[in-house]
mmCIF file of C-alpha atoms in Angstrom:
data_model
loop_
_atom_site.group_PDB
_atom_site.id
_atom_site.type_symbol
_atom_site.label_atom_id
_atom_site.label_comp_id
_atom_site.label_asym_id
_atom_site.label_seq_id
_atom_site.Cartn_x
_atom_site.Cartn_y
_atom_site.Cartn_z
ATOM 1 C CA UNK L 1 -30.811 22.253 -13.212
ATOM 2 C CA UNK L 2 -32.349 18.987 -14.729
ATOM 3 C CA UNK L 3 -35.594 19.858 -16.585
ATOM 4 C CA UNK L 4 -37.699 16.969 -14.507
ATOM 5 C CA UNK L 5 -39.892 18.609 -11.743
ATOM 6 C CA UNK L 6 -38.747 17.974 -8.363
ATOM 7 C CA UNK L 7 -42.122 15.948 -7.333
ATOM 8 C CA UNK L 8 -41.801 13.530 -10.713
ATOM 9 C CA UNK L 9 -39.175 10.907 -8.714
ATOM 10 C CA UNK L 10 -39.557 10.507 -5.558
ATOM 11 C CA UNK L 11 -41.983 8.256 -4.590
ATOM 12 C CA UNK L 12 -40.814 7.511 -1.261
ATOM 13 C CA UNK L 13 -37.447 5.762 -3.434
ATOM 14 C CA UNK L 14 -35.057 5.217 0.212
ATOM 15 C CA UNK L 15 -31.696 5.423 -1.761
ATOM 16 C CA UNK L 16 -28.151 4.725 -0.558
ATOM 17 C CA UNK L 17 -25.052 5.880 -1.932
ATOM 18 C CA UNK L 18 -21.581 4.363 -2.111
ATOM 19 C CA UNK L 19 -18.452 6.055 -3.116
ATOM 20 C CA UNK L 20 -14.989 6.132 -1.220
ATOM 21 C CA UNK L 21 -14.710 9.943 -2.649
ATOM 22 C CA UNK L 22 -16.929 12.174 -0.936
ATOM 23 C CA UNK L 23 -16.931 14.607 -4.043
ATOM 24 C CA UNK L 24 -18.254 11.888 -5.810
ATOM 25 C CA UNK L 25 -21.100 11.278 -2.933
ATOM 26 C CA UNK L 26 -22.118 14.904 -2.805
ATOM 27 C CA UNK L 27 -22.170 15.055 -6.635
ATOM 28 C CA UNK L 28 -24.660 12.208 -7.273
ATOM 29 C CA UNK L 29 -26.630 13.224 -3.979
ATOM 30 C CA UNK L 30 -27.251 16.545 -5.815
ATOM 31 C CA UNK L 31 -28.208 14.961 -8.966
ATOM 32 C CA UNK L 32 -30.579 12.969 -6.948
ATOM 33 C CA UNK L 33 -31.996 15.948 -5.640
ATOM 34 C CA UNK L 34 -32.593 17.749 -8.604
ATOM 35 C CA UNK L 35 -34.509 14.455 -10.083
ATOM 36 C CA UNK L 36 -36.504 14.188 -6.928
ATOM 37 C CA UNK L 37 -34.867 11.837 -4.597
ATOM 38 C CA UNK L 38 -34.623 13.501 -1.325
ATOM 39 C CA UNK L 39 -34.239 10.071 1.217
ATOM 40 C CA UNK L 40 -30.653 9.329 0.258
ATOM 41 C CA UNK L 41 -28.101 8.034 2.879
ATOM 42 C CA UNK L 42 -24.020 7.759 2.194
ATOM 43 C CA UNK L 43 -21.432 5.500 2.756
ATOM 44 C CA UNK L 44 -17.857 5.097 2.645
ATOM 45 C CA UNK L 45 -17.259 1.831 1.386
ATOM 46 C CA UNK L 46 -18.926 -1.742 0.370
ATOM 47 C CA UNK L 47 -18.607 -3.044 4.100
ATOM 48 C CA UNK L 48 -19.728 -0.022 5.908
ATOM 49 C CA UNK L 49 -22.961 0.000 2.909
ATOM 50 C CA UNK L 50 -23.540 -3.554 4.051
ATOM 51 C CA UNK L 51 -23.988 -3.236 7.250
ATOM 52 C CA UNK L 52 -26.527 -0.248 6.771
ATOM 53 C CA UNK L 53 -28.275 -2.191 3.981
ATOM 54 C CA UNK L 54 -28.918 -4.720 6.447
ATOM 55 C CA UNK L 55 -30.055 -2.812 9.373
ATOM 56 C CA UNK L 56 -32.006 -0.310 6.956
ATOM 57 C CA UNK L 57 -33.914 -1.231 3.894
ATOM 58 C CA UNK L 58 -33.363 0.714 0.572
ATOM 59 C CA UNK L 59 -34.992 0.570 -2.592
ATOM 60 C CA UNK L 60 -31.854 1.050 -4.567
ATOM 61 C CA UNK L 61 -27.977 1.324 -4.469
ATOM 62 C CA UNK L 62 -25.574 3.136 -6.421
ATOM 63 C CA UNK L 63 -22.251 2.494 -5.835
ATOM 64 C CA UNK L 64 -18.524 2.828 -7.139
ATOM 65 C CA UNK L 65 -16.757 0.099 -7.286
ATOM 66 C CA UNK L 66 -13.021 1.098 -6.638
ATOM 67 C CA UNK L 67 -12.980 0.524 -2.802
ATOM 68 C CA UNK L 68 -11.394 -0.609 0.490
ATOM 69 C CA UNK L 69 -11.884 -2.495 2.195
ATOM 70 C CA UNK L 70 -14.624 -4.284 0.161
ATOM 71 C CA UNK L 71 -15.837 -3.165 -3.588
ATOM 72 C CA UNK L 72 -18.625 -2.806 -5.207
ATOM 73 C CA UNK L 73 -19.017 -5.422 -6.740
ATOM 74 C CA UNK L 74 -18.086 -7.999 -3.766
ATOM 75 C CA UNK L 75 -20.970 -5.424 -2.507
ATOM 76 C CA UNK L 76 -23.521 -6.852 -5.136
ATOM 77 C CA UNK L 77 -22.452 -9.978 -4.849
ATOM 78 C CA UNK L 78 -23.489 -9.926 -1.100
ATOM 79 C CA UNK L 79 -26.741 -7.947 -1.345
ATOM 80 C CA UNK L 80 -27.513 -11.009 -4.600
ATOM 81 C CA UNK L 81 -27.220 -13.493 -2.609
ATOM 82 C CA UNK L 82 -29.212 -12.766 0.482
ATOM 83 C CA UNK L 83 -32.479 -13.651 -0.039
ATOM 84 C CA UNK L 84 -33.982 -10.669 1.787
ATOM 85 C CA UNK L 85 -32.226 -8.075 -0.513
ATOM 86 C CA UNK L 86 -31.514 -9.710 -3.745
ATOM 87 C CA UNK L 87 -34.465 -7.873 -5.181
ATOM 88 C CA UNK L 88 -33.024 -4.778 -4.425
ATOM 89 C CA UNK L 89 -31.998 -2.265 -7.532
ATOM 90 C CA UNK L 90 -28.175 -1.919 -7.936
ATOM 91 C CA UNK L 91 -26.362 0.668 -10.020
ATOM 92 C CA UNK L 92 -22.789 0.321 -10.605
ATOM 93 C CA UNK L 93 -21.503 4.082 -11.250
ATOM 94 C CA UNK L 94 -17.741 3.278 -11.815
ATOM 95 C CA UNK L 95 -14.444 4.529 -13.591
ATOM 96 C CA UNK L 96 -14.146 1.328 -14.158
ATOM 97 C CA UNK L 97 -14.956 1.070 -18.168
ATOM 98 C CA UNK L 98 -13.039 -2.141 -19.805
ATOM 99 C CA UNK L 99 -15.005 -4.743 -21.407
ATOM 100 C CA UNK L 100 -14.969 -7.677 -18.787
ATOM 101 C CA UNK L 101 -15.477 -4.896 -15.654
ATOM 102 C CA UNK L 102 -18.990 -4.687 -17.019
ATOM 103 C CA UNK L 103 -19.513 -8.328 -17.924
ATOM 104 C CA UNK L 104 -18.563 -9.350 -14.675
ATOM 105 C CA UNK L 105 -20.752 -6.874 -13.155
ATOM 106 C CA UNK L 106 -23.801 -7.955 -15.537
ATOM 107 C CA UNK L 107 -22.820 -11.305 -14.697
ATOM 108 C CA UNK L 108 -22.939 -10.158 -10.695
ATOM 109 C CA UNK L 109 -26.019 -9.350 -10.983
ATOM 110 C CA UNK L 110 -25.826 -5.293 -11.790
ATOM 111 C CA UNK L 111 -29.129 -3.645 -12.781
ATOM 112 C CA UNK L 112 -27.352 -0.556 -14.740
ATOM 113 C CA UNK L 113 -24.012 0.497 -15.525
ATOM 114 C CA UNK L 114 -22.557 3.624 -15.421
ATOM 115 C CA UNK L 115 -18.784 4.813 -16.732
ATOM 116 C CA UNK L 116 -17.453 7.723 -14.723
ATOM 117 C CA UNK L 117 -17.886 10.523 -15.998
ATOM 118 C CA UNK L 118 -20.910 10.249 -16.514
ATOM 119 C CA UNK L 119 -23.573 12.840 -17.196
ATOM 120 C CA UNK L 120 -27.276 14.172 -15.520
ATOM 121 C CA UNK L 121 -28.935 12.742 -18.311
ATOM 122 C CA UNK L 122 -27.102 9.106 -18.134
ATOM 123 C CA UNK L 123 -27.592 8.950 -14.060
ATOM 124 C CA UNK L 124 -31.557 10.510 -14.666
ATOM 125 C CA UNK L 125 -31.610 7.930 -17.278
ATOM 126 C CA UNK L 126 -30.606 4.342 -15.641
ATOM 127 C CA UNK L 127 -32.732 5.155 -12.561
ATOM 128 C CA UNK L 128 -35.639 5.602 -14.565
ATOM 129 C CA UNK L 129 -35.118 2.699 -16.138
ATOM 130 C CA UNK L 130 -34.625 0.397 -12.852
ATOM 131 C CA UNK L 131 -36.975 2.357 -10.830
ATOM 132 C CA UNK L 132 -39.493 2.059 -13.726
ATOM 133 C CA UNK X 1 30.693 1.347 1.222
ATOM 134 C CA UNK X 2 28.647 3.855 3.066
ATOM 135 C CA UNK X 3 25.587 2.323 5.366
ATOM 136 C CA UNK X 4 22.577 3.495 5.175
ATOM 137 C CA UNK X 5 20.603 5.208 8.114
ATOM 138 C CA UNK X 6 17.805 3.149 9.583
ATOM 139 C CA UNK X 7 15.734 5.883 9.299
ATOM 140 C CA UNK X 8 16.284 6.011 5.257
ATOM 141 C CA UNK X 9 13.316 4.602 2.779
ATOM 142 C CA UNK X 10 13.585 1.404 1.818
ATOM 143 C CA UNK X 11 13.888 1.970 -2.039
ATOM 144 C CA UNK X 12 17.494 4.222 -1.194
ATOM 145 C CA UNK X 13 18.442 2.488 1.566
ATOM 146 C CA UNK X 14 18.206 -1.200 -1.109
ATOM 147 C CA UNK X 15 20.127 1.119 -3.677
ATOM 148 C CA UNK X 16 23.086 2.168 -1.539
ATOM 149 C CA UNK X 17 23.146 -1.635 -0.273
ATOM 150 C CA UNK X 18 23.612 -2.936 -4.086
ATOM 151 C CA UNK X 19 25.948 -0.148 -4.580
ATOM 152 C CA UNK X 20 27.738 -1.213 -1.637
ATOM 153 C CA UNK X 21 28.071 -5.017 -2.840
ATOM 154 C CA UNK X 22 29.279 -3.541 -6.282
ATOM 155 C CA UNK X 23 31.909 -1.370 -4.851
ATOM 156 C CA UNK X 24 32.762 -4.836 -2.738
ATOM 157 C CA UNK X 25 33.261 -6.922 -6.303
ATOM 158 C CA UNK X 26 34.898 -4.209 -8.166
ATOM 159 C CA UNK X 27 37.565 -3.765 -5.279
ATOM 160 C CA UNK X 28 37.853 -7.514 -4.927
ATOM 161 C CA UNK X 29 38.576 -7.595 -8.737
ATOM 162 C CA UNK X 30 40.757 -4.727 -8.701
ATOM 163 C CA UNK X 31 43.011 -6.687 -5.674
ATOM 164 C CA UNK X 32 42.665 -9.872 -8.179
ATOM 165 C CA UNK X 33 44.383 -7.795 -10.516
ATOM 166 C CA UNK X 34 47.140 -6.616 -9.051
ATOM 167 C CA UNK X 35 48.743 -10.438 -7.901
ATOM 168 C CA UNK X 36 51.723 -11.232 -9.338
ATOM 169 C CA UNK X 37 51.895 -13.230 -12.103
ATOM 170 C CA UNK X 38 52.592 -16.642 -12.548
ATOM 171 C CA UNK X 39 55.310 -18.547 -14.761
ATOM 172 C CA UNK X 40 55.878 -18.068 -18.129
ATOM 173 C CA UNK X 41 53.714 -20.468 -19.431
ATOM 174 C CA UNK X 42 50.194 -19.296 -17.796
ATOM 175 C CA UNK X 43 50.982 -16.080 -19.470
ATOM 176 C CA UNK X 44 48.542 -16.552 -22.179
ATOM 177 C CA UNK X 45 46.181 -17.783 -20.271
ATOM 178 C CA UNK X 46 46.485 -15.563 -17.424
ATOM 179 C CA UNK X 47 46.416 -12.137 -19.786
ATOM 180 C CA UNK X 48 42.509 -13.482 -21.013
ATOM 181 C CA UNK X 49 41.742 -13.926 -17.388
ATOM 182 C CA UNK X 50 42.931 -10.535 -16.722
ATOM 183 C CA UNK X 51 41.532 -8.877 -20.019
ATOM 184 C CA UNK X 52 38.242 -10.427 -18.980
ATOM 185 C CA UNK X 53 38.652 -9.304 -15.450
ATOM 186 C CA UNK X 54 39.190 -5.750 -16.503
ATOM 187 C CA UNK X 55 36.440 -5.581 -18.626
ATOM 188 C CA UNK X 56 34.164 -6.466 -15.714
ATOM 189 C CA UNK X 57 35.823 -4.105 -13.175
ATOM 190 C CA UNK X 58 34.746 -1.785 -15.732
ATOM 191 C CA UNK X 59 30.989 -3.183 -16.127
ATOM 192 C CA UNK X 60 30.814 -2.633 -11.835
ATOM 193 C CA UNK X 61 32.213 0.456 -12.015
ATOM 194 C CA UNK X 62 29.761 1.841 -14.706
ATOM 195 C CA UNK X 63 26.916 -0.312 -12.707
ATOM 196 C CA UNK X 64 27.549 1.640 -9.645
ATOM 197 C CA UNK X 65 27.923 4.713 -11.158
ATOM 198 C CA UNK X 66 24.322 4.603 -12.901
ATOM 199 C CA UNK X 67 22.829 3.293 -10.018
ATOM 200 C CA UNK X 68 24.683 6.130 -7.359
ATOM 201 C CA UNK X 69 22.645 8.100 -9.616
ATOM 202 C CA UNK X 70 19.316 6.229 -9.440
ATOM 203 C CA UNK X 71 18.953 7.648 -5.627
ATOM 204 C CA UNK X 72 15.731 9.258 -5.264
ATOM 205 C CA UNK X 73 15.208 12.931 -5.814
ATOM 206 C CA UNK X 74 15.669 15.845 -2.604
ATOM 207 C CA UNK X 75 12.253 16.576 -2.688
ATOM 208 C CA UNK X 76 9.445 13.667 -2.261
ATOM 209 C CA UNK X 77 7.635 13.288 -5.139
ATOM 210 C CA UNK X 78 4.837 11.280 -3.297
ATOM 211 C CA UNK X 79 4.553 14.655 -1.143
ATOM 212 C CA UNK X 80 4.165 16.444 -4.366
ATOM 213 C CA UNK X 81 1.128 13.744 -5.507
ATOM 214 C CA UNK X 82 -0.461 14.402 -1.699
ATOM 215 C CA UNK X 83 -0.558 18.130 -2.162
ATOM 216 C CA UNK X 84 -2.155 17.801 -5.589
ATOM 217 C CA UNK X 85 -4.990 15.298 -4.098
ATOM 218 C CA UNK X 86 -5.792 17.204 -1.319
ATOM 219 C CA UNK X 87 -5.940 20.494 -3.700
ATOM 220 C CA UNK X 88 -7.719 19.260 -5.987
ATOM 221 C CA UNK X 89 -10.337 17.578 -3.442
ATOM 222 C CA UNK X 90 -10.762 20.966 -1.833
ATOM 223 C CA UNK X 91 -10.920 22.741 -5.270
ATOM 224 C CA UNK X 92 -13.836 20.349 -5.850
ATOM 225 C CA UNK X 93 -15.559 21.008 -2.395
ATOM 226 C CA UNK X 94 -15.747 24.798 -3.156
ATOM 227 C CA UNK X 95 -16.969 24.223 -6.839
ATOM 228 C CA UNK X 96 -19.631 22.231 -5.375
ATOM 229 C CA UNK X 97 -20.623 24.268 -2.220
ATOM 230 C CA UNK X 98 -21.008 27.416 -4.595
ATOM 231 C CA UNK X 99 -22.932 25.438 -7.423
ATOM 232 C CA UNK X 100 -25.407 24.623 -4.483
ATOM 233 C CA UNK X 101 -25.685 28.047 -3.746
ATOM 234 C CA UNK X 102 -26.506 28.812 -7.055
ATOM 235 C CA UNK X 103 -28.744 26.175 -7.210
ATOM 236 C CA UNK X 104 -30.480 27.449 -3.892
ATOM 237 C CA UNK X 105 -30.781 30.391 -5.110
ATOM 238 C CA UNK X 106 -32.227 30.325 -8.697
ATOM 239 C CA UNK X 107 -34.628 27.634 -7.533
ATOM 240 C CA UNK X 108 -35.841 30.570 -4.721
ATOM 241 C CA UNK X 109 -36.182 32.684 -8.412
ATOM 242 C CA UNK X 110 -37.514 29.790 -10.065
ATOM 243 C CA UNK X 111 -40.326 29.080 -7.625
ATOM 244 C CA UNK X 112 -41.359 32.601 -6.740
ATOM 245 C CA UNK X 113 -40.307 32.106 -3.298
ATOM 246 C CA UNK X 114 -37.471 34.920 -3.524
ATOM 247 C CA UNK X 115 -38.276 37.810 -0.993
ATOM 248 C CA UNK X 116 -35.532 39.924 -2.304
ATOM 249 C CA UNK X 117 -34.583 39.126 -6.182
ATOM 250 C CA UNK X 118 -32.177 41.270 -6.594
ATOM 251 C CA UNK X 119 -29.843 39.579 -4.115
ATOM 252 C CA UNK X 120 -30.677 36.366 -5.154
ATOM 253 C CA UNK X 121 -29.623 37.258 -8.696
ATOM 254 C CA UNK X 122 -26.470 38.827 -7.022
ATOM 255 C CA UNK X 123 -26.171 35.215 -5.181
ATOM 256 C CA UNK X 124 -26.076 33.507 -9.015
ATOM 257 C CA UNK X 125 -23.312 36.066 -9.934
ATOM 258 C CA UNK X 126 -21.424 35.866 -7.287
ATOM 259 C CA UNK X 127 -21.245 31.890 -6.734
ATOM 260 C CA UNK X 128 -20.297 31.712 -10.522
ATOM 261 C CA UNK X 129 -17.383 33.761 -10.201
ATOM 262 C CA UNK X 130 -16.486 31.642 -6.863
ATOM 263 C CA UNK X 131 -16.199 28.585 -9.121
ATOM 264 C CA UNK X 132 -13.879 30.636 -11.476
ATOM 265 C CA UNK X 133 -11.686 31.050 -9.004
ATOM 266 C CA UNK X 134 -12.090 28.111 -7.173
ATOM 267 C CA UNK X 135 -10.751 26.697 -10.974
ATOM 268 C CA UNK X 136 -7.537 28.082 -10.158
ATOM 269 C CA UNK X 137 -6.208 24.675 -8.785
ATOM 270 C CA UNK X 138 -5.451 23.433 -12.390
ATOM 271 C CA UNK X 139 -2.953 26.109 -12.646
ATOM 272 C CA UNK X 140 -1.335 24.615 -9.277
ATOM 273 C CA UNK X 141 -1.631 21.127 -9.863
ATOM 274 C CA UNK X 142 -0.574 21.278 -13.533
ATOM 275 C CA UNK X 143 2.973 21.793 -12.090
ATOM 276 C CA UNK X 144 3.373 20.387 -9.349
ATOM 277 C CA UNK X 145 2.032 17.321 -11.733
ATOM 278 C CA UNK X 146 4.771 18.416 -14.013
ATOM 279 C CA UNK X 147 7.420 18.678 -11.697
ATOM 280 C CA UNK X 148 6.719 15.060 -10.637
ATOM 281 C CA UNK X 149 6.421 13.520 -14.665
ATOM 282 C CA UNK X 150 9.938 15.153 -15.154
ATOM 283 C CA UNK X 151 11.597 13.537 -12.034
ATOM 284 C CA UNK X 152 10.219 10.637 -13.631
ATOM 285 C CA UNK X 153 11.223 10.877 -16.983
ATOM 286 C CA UNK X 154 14.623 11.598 -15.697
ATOM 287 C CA UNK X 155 14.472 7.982 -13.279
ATOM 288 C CA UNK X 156 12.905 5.985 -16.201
ATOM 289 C CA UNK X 157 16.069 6.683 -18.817
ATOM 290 C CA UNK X 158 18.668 6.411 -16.102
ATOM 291 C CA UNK X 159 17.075 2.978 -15.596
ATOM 292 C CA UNK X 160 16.856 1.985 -19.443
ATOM 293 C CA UNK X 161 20.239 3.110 -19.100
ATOM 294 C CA UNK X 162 21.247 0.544 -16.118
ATOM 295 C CA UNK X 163 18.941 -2.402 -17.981
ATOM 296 C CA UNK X 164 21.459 -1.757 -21.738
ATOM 297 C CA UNK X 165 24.199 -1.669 -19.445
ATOM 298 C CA UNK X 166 23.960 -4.872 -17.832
ATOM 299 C CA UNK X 167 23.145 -6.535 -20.876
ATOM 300 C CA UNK X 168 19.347 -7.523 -19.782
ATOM 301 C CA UNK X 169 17.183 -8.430 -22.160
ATOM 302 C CA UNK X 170 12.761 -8.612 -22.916
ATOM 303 C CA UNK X 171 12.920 -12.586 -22.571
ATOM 304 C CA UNK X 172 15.258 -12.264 -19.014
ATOM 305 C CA UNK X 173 12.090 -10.435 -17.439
ATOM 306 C CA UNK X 174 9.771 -12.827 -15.483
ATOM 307 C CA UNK X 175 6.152 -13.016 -16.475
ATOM 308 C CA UNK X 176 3.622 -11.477 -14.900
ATOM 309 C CA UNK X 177 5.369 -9.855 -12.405
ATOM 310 C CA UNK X 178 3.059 -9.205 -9.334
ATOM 311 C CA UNK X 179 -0.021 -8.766 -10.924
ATOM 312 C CA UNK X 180 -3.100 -10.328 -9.534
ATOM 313 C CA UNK X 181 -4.331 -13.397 -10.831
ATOM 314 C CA UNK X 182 -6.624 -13.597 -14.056
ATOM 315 C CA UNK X 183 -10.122 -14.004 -13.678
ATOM 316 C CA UNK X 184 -9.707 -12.702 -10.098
ATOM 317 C CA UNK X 185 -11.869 -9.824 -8.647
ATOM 318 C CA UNK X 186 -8.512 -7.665 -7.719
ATOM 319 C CA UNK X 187 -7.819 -8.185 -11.655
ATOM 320 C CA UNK X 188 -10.866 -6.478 -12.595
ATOM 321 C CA UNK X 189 -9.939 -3.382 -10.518
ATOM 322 C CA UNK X 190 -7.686 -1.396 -13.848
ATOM 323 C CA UNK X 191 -9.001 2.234 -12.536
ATOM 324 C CA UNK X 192 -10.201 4.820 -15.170
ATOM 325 C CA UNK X 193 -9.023 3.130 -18.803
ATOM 326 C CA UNK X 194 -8.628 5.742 -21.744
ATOM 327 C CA UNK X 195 -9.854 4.258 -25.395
ATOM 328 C CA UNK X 196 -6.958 3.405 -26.175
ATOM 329 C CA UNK X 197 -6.643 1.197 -23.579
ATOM 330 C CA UNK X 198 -9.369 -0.669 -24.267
ATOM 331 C CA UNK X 199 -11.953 1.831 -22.020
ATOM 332 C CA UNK X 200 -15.536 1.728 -23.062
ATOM 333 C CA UNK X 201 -17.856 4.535 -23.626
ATOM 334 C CA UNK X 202 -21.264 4.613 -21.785
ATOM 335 C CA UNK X 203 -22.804 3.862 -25.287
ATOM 336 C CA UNK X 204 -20.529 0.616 -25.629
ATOM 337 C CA UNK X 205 -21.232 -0.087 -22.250
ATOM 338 C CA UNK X 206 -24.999 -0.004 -22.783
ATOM 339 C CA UNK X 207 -24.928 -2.070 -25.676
ATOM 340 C CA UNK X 208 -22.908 -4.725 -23.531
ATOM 341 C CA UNK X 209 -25.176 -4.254 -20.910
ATOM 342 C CA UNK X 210 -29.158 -4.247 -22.113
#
């Protein structure tokens, strides 16, 4: 268990998360959990996360970027460039680790970037920082 | 030539049809051969023809040997990949449903909202050894994973084997062969990338990044 107290993150932080693996949802929903984010939703892909982000507002994504039928980062591209949700805090959590992957997604419009594996600490770590 | 059932893959049932057109050229060769020869004077010429001829019967017949032998394996080695995803997917599932129990119960400890400690403690202990065995998988999947690199192996020389034997050569190879076009999205998508491969650990990526 992650030394933060339970209460110490969530601040009423509405958080979605996208990953075509549901290991990988369940893992970083638990993580969540442990930090203090308890209003986290899931989805599948980038298209099925766009239509929720549109119906539903969130306060932050974290998503893969490996998927079908749209990735992650045609996902950011999308959520960038509508006005309404441009704003909106993105986390690219991706195996994805070669040097133009994460220019492109800095370049996209990414708020944090994090290699697969990754660790507690490194997920705990770039939320603080975007959540702030 | 023997045809190939519809119901066949498409990979075997394109190998038995080049086999088939080899078996076609080496039998047209060998019936090329066997004519009678001409006067005395295209004897010269007509023994390099037929040295030359020879020596490419015997280029088809190697061809078609090596690639008779390219067939794909009994047993489907894609099958053999499937098992191993869903094993290890499930092997993940149970890890992670008995880490949550764990995690249930040591924050009941944790908080002091445990009405019977003792079983939660015996919750912790047995949820641990859950995962142990749940760990099993690697054991499973390390073969079967093995089994599959070896059929491989064994496809990839008989290939290098076919590519020396028909002479081909680096520069004969087209360039970028099906790959998707630079600067595209669908070029960026490389999967997991070891060091080696130019992969960058979260520390590089940071420094990239902030």
């Amino acid at each position: 268990m992650l030394a933060t107290p339970a209460s110490e993150g969530d601040r009423g932080v509405k958080i979605l998360v996208v990953d075509d693996y549901p290991t990988m949802r369940r893992i970083v929903r638990n993580l969540l959990d442990q930090i203090g984010f308890k209003d986290v939703e899931e989805a599948g892909n980038g298209a099925e996360a766009f239509e929720k982000i549109k119906v539903s507002r969130y306060d932050m994504v974290i998503s893969d970027w490996n998927m079908e039928p749209m990735t992650g980062l045609e996902l950011l591209k999308h959520v960038r460039a509508d006005a309404a949700l441009s704003k909106t805090p993105f986390i690219m959590v991706t195996a994805e680790s070669k040097t133009e992957n994460v220019i492109a997604a800095k370049q996209a419009g990414a708020s944090q970037y994090i290699v697969k594996p990754f660790t507690a600490e490194t997920l705990k770590a770039k939320i603080a920082s975007v959540v702030g | 030539m023997t045809v190939a059932p519809q119901a066949q893959p498409a990979p075997e049932k394109g190998l038995a049809r080049i086999a088939g057109h080899v078996a076609a050229i080496s039998g047209e060769v060998d019936r090329l051969l066997g004519m009678p020869m001409g006067t005395a004077e295209d004897g010269d010429r007509l023994s390099q023809v037929m040295a030359e001829m020879q020596g490419m019967s015997k280029l088809l017949a190697d061809t078609r040997a090596e690639i008779v032998h390219l067939s794909p394996p009994p047993t489907g080695l894609g099958d053999t990949l499937d098992a191993v995803v869903d094993e290890t997917e499930q092997a993940a599932m149970e890890i992670m449903k008995q880490a949550e129990r764990a995690q249930a119960a040591s924050g009941r400890l944790t908080s002091g909202a445990s009405t019977d400690t003792k079983a939660d403690l015996a919750e912790v202990d047995d949820a641990a050894t859950c995962i142990l065995m749940a760990c099993a998988f690697q054991d499973i999947t390390g073969q079967r994973i093995r089994k599959v690199l070896s059929a491989m192996r064994s496809v990839e020389e008989r290939i290098a084997t076919l590519v020396a034997l028909m002479g081909i050569r680096q520069e004969d190879l087209p360039q970028d062969a099906g790959g998707a076009p630079a600067g595209s999205d669908a070029a960026l998508l490389n999967g997991p990338s070891s060091s080696a491969e130019g992969g960058l650990g979260q520390n590089a990526v940071d420094d990239l990044f902030n």
